[in-house]
Coordinates of C-alpha atoms (C1' of nucleotides) in Angstrom, one line a residue:
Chain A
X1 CA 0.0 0.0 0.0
X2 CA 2.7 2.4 0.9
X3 CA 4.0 1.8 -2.4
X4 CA 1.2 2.1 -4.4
X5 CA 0.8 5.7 -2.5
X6 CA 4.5 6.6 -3.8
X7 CA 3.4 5.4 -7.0
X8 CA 0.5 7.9 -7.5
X9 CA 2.5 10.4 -5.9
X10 CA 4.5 11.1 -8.9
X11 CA 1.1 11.8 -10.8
X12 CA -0.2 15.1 -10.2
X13 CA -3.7 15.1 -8.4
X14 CA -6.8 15.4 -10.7
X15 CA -8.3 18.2 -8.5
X16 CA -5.6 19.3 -7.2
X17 CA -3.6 20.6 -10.5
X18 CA -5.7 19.7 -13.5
X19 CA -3.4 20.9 -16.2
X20 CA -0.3 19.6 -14.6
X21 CA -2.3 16.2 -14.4
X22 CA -2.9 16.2 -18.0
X23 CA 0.6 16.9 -19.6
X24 CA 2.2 14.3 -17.2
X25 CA -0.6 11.9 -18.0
X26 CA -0.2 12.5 -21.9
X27 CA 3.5 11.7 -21.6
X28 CA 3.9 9.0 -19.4
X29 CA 1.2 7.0 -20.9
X30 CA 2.8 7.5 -23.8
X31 CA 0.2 9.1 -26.2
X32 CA 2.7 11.8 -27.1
X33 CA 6.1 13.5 -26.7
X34 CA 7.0 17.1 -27.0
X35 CA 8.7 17.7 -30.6
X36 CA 11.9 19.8 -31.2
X37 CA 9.4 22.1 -33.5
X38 CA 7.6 24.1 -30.9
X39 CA 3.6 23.9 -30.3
X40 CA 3.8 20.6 -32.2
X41 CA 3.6 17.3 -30.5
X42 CA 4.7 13.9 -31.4
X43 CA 2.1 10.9 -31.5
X44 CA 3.4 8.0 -30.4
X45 CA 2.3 4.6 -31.3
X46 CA -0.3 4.0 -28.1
X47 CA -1.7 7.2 -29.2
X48 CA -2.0 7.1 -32.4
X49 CA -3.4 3.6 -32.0
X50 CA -6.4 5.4 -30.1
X51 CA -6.5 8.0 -32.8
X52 CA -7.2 5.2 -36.0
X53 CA -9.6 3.4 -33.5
X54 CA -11.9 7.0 -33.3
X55 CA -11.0 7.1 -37.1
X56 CA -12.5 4.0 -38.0
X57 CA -15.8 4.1 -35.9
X58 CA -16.0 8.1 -37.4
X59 CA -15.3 7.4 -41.1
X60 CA -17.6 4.2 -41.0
X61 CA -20.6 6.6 -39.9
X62 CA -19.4 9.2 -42.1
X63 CA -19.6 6.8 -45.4
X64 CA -22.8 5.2 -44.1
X65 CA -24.3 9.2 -45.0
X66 CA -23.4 8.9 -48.7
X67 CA -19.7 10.1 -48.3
X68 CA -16.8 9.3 -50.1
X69 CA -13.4 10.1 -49.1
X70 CA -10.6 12.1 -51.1
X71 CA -7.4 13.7 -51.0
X72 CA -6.8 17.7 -51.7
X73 CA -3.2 19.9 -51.7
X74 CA -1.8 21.2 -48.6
X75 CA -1.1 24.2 -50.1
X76 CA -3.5 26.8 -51.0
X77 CA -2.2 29.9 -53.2
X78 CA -2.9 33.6 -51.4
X79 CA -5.4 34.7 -53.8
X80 CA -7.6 31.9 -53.5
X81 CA -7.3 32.1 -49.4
X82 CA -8.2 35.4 -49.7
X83 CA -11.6 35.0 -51.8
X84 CA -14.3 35.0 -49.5
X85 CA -14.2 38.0 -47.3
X86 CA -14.8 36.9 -44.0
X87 CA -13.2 33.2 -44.2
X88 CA -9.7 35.0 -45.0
X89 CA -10.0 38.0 -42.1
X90 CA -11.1 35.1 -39.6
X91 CA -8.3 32.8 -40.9
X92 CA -5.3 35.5 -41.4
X93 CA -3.8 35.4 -38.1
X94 CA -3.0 31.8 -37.8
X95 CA -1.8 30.9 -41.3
X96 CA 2.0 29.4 -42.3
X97 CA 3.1 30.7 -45.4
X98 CA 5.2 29.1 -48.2
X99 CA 7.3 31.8 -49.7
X100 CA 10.0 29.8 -51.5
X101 CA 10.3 26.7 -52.9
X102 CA 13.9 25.5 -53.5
X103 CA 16.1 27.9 -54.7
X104 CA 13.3 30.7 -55.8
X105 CA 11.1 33.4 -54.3
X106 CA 7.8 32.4 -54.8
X107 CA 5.5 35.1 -57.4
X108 CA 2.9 34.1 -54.9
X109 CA 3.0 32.9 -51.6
X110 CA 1.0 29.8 -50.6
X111 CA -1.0 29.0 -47.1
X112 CA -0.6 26.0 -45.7
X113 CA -4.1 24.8 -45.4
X114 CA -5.6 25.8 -42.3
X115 CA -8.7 24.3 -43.5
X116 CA -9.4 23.2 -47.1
X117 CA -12.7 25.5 -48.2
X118 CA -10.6 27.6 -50.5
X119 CA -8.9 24.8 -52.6
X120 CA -11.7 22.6 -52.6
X121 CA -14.4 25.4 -54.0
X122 CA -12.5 26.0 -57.0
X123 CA -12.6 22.3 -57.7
X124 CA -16.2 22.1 -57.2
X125 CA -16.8 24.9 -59.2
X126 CA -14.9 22.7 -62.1
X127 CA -17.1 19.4 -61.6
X128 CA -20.3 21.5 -61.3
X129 CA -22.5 22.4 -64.2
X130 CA -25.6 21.0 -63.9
X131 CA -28.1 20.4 -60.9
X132 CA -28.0 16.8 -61.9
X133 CA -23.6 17.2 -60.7
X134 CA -25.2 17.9 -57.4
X135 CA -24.8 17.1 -54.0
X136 CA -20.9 16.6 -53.8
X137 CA -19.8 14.6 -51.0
X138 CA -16.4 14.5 -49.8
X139 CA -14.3 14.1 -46.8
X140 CA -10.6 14.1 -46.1
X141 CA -8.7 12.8 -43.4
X142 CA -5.7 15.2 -42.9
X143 CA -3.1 17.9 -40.9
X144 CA -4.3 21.3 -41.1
X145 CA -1.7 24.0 -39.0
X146 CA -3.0 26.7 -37.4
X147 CA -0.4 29.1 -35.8
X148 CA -1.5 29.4 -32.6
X149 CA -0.3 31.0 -29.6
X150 CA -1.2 28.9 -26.6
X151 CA -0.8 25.2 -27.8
X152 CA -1.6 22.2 -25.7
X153 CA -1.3 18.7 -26.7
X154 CA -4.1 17.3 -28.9
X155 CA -6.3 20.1 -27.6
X156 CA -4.8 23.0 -29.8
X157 CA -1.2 22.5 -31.4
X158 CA 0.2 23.9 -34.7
X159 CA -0.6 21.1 -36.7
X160 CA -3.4 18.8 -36.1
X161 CA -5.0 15.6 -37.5
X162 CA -8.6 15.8 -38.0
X163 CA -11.1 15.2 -41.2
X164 CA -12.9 17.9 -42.6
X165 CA -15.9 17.1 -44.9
X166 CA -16.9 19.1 -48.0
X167 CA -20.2 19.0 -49.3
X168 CA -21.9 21.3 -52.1
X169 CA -25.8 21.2 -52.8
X170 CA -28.7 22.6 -54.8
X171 CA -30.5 24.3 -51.8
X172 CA -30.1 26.1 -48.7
X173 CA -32.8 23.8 -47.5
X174 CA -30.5 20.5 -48.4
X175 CA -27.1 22.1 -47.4
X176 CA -29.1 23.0 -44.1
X177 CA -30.4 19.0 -43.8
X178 CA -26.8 18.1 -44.6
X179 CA -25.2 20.4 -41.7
X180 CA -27.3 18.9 -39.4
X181 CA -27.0 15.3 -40.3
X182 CA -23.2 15.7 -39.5
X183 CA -23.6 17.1 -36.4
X184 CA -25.9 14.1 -35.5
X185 CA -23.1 12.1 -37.1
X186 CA -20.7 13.7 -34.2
X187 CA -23.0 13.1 -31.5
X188 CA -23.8 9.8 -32.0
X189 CA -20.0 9.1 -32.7
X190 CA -18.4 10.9 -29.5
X191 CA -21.2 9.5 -27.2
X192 CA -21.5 6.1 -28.5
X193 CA -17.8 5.1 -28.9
X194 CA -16.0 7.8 -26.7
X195 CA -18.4 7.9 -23.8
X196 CA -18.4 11.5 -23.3
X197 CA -22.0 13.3 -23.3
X198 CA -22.4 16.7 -25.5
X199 CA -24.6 19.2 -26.1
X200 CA -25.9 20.0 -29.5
X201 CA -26.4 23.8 -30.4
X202 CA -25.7 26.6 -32.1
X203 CA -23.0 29.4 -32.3
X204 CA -23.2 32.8 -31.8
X205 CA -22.4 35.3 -34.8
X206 CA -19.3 35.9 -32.9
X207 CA -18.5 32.6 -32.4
X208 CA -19.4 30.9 -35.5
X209 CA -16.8 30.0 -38.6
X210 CA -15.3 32.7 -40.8
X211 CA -17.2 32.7 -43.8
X212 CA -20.3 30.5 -42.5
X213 CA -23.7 31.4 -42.9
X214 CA -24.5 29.3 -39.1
X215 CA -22.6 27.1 -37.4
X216 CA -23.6 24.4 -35.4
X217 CA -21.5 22.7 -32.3
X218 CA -21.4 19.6 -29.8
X219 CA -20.1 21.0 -26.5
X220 CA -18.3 18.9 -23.8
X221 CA -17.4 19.1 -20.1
X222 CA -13.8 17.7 -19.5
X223 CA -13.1 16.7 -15.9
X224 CA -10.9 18.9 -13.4
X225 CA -11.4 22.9 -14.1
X226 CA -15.1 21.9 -15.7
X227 CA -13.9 23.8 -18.9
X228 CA -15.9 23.1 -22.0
X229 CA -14.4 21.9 -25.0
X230 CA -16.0 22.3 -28.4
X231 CA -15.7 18.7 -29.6
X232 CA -16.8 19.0 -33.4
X233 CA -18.6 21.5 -35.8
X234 CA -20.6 21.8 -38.6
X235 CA -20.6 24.6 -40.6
X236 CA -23.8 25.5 -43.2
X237 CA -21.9 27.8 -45.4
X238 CA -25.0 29.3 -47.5
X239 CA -23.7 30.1 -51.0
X240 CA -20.9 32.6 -49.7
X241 CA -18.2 30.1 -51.1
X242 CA -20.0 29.4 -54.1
X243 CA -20.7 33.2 -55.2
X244 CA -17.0 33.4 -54.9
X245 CA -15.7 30.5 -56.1
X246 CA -18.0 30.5 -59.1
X247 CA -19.5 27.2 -58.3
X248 CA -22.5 27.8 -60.9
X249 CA -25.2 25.2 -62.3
X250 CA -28.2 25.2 -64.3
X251 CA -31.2 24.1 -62.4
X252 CA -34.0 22.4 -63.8
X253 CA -35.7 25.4 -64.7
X254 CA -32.3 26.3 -67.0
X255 CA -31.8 29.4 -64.7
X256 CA -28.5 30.2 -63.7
X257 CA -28.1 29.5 -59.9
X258 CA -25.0 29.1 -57.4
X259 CA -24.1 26.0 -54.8
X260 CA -24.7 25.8 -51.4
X261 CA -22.0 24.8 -49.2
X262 CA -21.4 22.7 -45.8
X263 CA -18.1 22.2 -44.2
X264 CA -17.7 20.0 -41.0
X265 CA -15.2 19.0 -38.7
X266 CA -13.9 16.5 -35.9
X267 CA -10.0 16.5 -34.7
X268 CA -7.8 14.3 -32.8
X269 CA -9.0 17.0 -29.4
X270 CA -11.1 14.4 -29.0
X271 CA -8.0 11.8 -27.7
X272 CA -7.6 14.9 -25.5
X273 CA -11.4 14.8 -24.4
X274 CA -11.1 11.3 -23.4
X275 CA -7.9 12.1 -21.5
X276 CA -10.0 14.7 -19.4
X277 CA -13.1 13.8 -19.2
X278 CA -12.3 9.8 -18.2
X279 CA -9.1 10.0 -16.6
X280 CA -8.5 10.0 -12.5
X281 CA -5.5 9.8 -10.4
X282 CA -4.3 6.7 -11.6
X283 CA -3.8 7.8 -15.1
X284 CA -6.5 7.0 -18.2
X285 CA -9.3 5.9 -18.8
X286 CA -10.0 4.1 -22.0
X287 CA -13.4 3.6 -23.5
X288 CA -13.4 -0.2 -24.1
X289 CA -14.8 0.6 -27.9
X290 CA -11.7 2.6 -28.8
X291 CA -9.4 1.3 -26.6
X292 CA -6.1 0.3 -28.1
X293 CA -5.6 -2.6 -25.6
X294 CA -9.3 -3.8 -24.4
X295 CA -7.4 -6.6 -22.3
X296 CA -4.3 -6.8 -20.8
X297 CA -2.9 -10.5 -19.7
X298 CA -0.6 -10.0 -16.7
X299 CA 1.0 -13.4 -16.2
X300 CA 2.3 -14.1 -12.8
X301 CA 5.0 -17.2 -11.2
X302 CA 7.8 -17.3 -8.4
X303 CA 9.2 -20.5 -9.8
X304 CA 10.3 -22.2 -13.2
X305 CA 8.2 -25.0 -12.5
X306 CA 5.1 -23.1 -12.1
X307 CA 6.1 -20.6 -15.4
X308 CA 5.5 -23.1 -17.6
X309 CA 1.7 -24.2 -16.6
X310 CA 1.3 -20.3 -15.8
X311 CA 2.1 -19.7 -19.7
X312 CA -0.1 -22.6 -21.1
X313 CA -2.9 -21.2 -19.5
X314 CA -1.9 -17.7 -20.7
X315 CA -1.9 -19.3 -24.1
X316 CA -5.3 -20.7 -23.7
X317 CA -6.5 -17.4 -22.6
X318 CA -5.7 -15.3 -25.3
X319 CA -6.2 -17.5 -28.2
X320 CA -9.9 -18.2 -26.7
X321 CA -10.7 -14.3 -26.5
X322 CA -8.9 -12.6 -29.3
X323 CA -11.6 -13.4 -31.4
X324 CA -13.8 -11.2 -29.1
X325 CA -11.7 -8.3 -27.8
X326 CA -8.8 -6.7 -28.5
X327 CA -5.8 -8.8 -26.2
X328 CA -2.7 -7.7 -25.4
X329 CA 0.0 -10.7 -23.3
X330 CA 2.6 -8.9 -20.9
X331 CA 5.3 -11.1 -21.1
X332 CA 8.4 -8.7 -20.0
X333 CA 10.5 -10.4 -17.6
X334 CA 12.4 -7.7 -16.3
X335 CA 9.2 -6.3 -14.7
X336 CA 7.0 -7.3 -11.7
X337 CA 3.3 -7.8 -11.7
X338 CA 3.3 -5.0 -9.5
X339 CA 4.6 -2.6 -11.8
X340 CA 2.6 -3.9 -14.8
X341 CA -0.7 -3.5 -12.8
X342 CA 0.3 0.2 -12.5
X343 CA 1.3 0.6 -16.0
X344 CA -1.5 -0.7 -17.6
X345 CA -4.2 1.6 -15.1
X346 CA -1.9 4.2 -16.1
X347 CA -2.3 3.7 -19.7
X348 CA -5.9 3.2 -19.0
X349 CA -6.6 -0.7 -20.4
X350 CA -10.4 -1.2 -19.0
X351 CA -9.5 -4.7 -18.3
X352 CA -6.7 -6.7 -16.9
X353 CA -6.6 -10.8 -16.3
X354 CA -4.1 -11.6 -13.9
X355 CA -2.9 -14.7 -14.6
X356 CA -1.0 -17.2 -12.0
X357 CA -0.7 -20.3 -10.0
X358 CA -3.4 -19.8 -8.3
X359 CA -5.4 -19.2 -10.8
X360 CA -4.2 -22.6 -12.9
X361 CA -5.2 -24.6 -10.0
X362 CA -8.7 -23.7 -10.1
X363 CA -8.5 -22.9 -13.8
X364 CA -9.6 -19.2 -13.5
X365 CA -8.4 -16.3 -14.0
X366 CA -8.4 -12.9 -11.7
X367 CA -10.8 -10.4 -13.2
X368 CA -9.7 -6.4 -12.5
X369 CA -11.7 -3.6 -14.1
X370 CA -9.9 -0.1 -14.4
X371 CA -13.1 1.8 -13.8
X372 CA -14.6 -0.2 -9.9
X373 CA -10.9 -1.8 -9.6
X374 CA -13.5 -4.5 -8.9
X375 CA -11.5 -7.9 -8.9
X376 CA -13.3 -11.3 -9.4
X377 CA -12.1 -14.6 -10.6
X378 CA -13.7 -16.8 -13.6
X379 CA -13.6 -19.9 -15.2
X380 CA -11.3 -19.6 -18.2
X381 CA -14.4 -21.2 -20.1
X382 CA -17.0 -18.6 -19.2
X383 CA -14.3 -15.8 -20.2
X384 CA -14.9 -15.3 -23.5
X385 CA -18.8 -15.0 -23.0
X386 CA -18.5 -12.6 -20.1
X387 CA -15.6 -10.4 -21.6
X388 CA -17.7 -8.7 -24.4
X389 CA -20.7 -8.2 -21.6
X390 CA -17.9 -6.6 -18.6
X391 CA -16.7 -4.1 -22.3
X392 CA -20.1 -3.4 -22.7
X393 CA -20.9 -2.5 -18.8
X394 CA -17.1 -0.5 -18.2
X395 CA -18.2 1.7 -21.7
X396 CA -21.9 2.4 -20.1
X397 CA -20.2 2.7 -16.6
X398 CA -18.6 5.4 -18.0
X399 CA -21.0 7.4 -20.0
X400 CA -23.0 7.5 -17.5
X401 CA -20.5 8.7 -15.1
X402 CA -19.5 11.2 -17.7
X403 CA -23.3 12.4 -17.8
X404 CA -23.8 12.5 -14.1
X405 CA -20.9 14.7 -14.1
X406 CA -22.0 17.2 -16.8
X407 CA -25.7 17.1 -15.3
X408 CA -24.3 18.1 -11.4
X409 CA -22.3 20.9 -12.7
X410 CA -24.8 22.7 -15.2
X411 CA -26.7 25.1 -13.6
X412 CA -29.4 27.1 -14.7
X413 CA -28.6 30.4 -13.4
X414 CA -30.5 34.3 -13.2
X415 CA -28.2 36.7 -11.9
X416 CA -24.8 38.0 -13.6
X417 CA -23.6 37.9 -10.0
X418 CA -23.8 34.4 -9.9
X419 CA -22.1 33.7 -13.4
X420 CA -19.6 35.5 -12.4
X421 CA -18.6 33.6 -9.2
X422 CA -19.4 30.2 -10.9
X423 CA -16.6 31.0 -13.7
X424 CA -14.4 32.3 -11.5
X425 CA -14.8 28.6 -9.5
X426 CA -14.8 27.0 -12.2
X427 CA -18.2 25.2 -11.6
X428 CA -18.7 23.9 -14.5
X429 CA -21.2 25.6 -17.1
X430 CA -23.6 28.0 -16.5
X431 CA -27.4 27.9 -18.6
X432 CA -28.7 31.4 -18.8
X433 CA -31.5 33.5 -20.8
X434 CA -29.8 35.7 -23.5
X435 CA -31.0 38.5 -25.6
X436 CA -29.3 38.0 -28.4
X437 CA -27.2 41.1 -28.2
X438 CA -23.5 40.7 -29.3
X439 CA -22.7 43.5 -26.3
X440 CA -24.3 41.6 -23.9
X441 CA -22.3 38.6 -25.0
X442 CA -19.1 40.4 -25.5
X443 CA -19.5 41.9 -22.1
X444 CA -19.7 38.9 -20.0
X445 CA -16.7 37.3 -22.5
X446 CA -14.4 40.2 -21.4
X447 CA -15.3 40.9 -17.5
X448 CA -15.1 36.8 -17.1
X449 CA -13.9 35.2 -19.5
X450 CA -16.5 32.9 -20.1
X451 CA -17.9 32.7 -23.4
X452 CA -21.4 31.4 -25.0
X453 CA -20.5 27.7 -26.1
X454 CA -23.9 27.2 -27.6
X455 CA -27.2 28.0 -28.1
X456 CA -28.8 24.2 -27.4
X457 CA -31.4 23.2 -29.4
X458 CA -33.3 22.0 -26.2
X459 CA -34.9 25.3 -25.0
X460 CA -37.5 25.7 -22.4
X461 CA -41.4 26.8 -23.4
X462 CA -41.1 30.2 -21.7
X463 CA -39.1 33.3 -22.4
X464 CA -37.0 34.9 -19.4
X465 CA -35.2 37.7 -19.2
X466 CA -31.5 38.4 -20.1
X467 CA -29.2 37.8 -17.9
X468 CA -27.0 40.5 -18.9
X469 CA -29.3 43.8 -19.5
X470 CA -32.6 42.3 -18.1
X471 CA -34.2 42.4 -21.5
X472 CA -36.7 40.3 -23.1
X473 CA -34.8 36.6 -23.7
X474 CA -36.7 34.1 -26.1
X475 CA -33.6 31.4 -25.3
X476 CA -31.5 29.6 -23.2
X477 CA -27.3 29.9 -23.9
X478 CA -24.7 27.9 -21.9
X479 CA -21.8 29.4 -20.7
X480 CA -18.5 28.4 -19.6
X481 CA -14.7 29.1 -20.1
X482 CA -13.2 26.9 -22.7
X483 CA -9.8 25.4 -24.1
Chain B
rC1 C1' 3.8 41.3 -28.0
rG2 C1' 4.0 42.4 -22.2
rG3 C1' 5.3 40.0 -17.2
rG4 C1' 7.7 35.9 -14.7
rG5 C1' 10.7 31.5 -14.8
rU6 C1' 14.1 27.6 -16.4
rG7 C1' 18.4 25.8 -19.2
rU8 C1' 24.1 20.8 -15.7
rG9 C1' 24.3 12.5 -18.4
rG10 C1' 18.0 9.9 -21.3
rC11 C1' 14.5 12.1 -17.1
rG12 C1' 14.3 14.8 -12.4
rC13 C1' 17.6 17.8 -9.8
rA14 C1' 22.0 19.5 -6.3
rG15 C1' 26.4 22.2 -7.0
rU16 C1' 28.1 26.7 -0.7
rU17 C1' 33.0 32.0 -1.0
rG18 C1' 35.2 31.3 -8.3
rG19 C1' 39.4 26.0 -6.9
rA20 C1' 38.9 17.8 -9.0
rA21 C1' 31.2 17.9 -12.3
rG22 C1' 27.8 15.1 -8.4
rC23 C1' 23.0 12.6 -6.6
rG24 C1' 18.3 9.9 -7.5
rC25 C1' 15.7 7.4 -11.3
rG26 C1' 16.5 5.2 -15.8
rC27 C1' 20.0 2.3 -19.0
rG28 C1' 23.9 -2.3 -20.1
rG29 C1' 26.0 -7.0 -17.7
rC30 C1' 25.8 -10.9 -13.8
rG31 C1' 23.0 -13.1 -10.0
rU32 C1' 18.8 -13.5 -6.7
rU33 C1' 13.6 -12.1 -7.5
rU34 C1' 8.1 -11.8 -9.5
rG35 C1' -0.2 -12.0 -6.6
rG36 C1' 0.1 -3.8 -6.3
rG37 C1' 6.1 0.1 -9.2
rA38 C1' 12.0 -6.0 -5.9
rC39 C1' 17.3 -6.2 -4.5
rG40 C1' 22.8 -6.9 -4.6
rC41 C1' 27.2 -6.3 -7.3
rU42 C1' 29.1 -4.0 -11.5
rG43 C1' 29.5 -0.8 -15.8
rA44 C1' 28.4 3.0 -19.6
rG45 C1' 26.9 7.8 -20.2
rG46 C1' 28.4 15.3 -19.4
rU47 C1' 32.8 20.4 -24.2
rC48 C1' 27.2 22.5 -17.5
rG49 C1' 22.0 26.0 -24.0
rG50 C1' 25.5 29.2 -27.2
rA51 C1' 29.1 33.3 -28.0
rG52 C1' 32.3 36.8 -25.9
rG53 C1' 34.6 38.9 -21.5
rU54 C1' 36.9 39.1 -16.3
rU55 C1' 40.5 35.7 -13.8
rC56 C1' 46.3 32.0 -12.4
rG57 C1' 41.5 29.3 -12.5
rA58 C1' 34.3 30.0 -14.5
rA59 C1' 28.6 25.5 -14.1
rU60 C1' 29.4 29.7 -10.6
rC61 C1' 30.9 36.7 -11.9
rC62 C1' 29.8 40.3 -16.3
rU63 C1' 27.8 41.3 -21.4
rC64 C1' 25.2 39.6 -25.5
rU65 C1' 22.3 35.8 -27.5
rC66 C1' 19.2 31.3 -28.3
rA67 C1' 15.5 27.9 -26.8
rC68 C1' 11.7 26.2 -23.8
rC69 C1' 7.9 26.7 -19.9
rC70 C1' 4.2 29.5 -17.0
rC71 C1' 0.8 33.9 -16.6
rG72 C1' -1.5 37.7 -19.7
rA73 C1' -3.1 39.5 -24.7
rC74 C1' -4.6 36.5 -29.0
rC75 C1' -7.3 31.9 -30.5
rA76 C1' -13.1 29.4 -37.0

RNA sequence: CGGGGUGUGGCGCAGUUGGAAGCGCGCGGCGUUUGGGACGCUGAGGUCGGAGGUUCGAAUCCUCUCACCCCGACCA
């Protein structure tokens, strides 16, 4: 026991210093190491590994909706960056530019995509002529950099992986349906197979995309400060791109009309969500459906003689349940079972079968889940029925735990007073009638630093009054400080 | 860009008045160990961020410079 305290020790507490916590737990599990390029991060193997899990279960969903994936240039030239008013003046202050390419000056300098809108309108606008061209569905999984100040590991770094779907269409009304599916699309995706409950709403003109017409948001509530963290957007872009762009078709009629644009996006801040929302003193907290390692095999002897039955059974173990989970056999000798056990909460692993002579007697093995630290022992025959059930129970286990925190700390509050003390606590998000006025809004943002995360699309029947200037509110807003 | 801080083996750090570069962890070898971060012996690894200066002598003092971290400003 006194170990296991020194152990822990050298984690930061989860209360106690959240953001300390959170760059020592993204290290030493080994998601990622700092780079020598500053702001950027390194993803390393167990990280990445979590990362092409979220991708697959993402894409899947995103194909299922009639997309198709493609690949478009990282490099956009100026003068198409710089098209669409808005887009370029909400953009400008975080793009790279390219202004030589071997030897020569460039005549014109090129971005480095800090989102793909402007190179992938001008191609639409070549494969679009007719109404019958229309919808275009596209996504791409890629690196976009953004030069940002303040970086933070997966949360907001130069460069980040994410995939950013494109989609052009005959209406408003369609492009609007569209926006909306993908959001749904994100929802469903980050509470289903991350475990971490959002709420679905709309941005603020202040807050929405450069260039878009309304964006939509799924906002989450990660563990420790109660910050929110906007966890994937969808973007209906009206036909601002497509004026510009020239992305013209003849509709039935034969009249003359432009395309209507969606853009919509979810990034690898969602390995960070998991991190913060799941995670406790111990380290992570994997969701068994994304989980690089669903079960980890800890075998255990003291003599030769008892290795060799020990490993059998280890044997026997995996080869009954890899066809139902995702198995991982520690087999270093240089380390105890001690240390494993540690390593393995640490790196968050929702399950972990110890495996030793005790266990071979009875023919069982120890059953410890990473989210009770519940231990049990079961027959090595039941195993591979009850592993996919105990997956199913730590992933719900967890959602709901997730839930029950972001339920506890929203508060429906009517007095600026008491925003103000909640965000200064960091209490966790704060629901409040708004006016609608951008001063209002830009007041609050500036005296607290708290800023409208959404506008849910669950509103109450009644109007109230603004919490700001006491006017007349028809809805509801939540806000919090975010990263 | 403003304020603060830190640069010494892979990591974390100590280094007093300027006088032989150290400690813990980690790493290699050998042996004993293994059910909640084992232990012994032994070994490898450093132009002290960089440049210049003061001095018989600089990790230490001075000047300049670079990098990174934290706070703030900024952040679809």
């Amino acid at each position: 026991m006194s170990d296991e305290r020194k152990y822990v020790e050298e984690l930061s507490d989860v209360e106690d210093d959240f953001d300390r916590w959170y760059v020592e737990v993204v290290r030493r599990a080994e998601l990622a190491d700092e780079s020598p390029v500053r702001g950027t991060r390194v993803v390393r193997p167990y990280g990445f590994a979590l990362w092409e899990n979220m991708q697959a279960e993402l894409d899947r969903r995103i194909k299922e909706t009639g997309v198709q994936n493609a690949y478009f240039p990282l490099f956009i030239p100026k003068s198409m960056l710089e098209r669409e008013a808005e887009h370029v003046e909400g953009f400008a202050p975080e793009v790279a530019w390219v202004t030589r390419g071997g030897n020569k000056e460039l005549e014109e300098p090129w971005a480095v995509r800090p989102t793909s809108e402007a190179i992938i309108c001008p191609m639409y606008a070549r494969w679009v002529q007719s109404y019958r061209d229309l919808p275009i569905l596209i996504n791409q999984w890629n690196s976009v950099v953004r030069w940002e100040e303040r970086p933070r590991a997966f949360l907001r770094s130069l460069e980040f992986l994410w995939q950013e779907g494109h989609t052009a269409h005959a209406t408003l009304e369609e492009a609007e349906e569209r926006t909306r599916l993908m959001l749904e699309v994100y929802r469903d995706f980050v509470e289903t197979e991350l475990a971490v409950p959002v709420i679905p709403g709309r941005k603020t003109e202040s807050e929405k995309f450069a260039g878009a017409l309304r964006t939509y948001t799924i906002e989450a509530m990660m563990g420790g400060k109660k910050w929110a963290l906007q966890s994937g957007t969808s973007h209906n872009l009206g036909d601002h791109f497509g004026r510009v762009f020239g992305i013209e078709f003849l509709d039935r009629n034969g009249e003359r009309r432009y395309a209507f644009n969606t853009s919509w996006g979810l990034s690898f801040r969602m390995v960070g969500a998991v991190i913060m929302v799941h995670g406790d003193d111990r380290g992570l907290k994997l969701p068994p459906r994304v989980a690089p390692i669903q079960v980890v095999i800890v075998p255990i002897w003291r003599k030769e003689a008892e290795r060799e039955a020990v490993e059998a059974a280890v044997d026997r173990v995996r080869d009954a349940l890899l066809p139902v989970a995702r198995v991982f056999v520690d087999r270093r000798d240089d380390k105890t079972p001690g240390w494993k056990f540690n390593e393995w909460e640490l790196k968050g692993v929702p399950v972990r079968l110890e495996i030793g002579p005790r266990d071979v007697a009875n023919d069982q093995v120890t059953l410890v889940r990473r989210d009770t630290h519940e231990k049990q022992s079961i027959s090595i025959a039941d195993l591979a029925g009850r592993i996919p059930e105990i997956l199913g129970d730590i992933q719900a286990n967890l959602f709901a735990a997730a839930s029950r925190m972001l339920a506890e700390n929203t508060v429906e509050v009517d007095s600026y007073d008491v925003l103000k003390e909640r965000v200064a606590a960091n209490a966790g998000f704060s629901r409040a009638y708004w006016c609608g006025s951008a001063a209002c809004e830009e007041r609050v943002k500036a005296e607290t630093k708290a800023t409208i995360r959404c506008i849910p699309f669950e509103q109450p029947e009644t109007p109230g009054r603004c919490l700001v200037c006491g006017e007349e509110a028809q809805q509801q807003v939540i806000w919090a400080r975010a990263y």
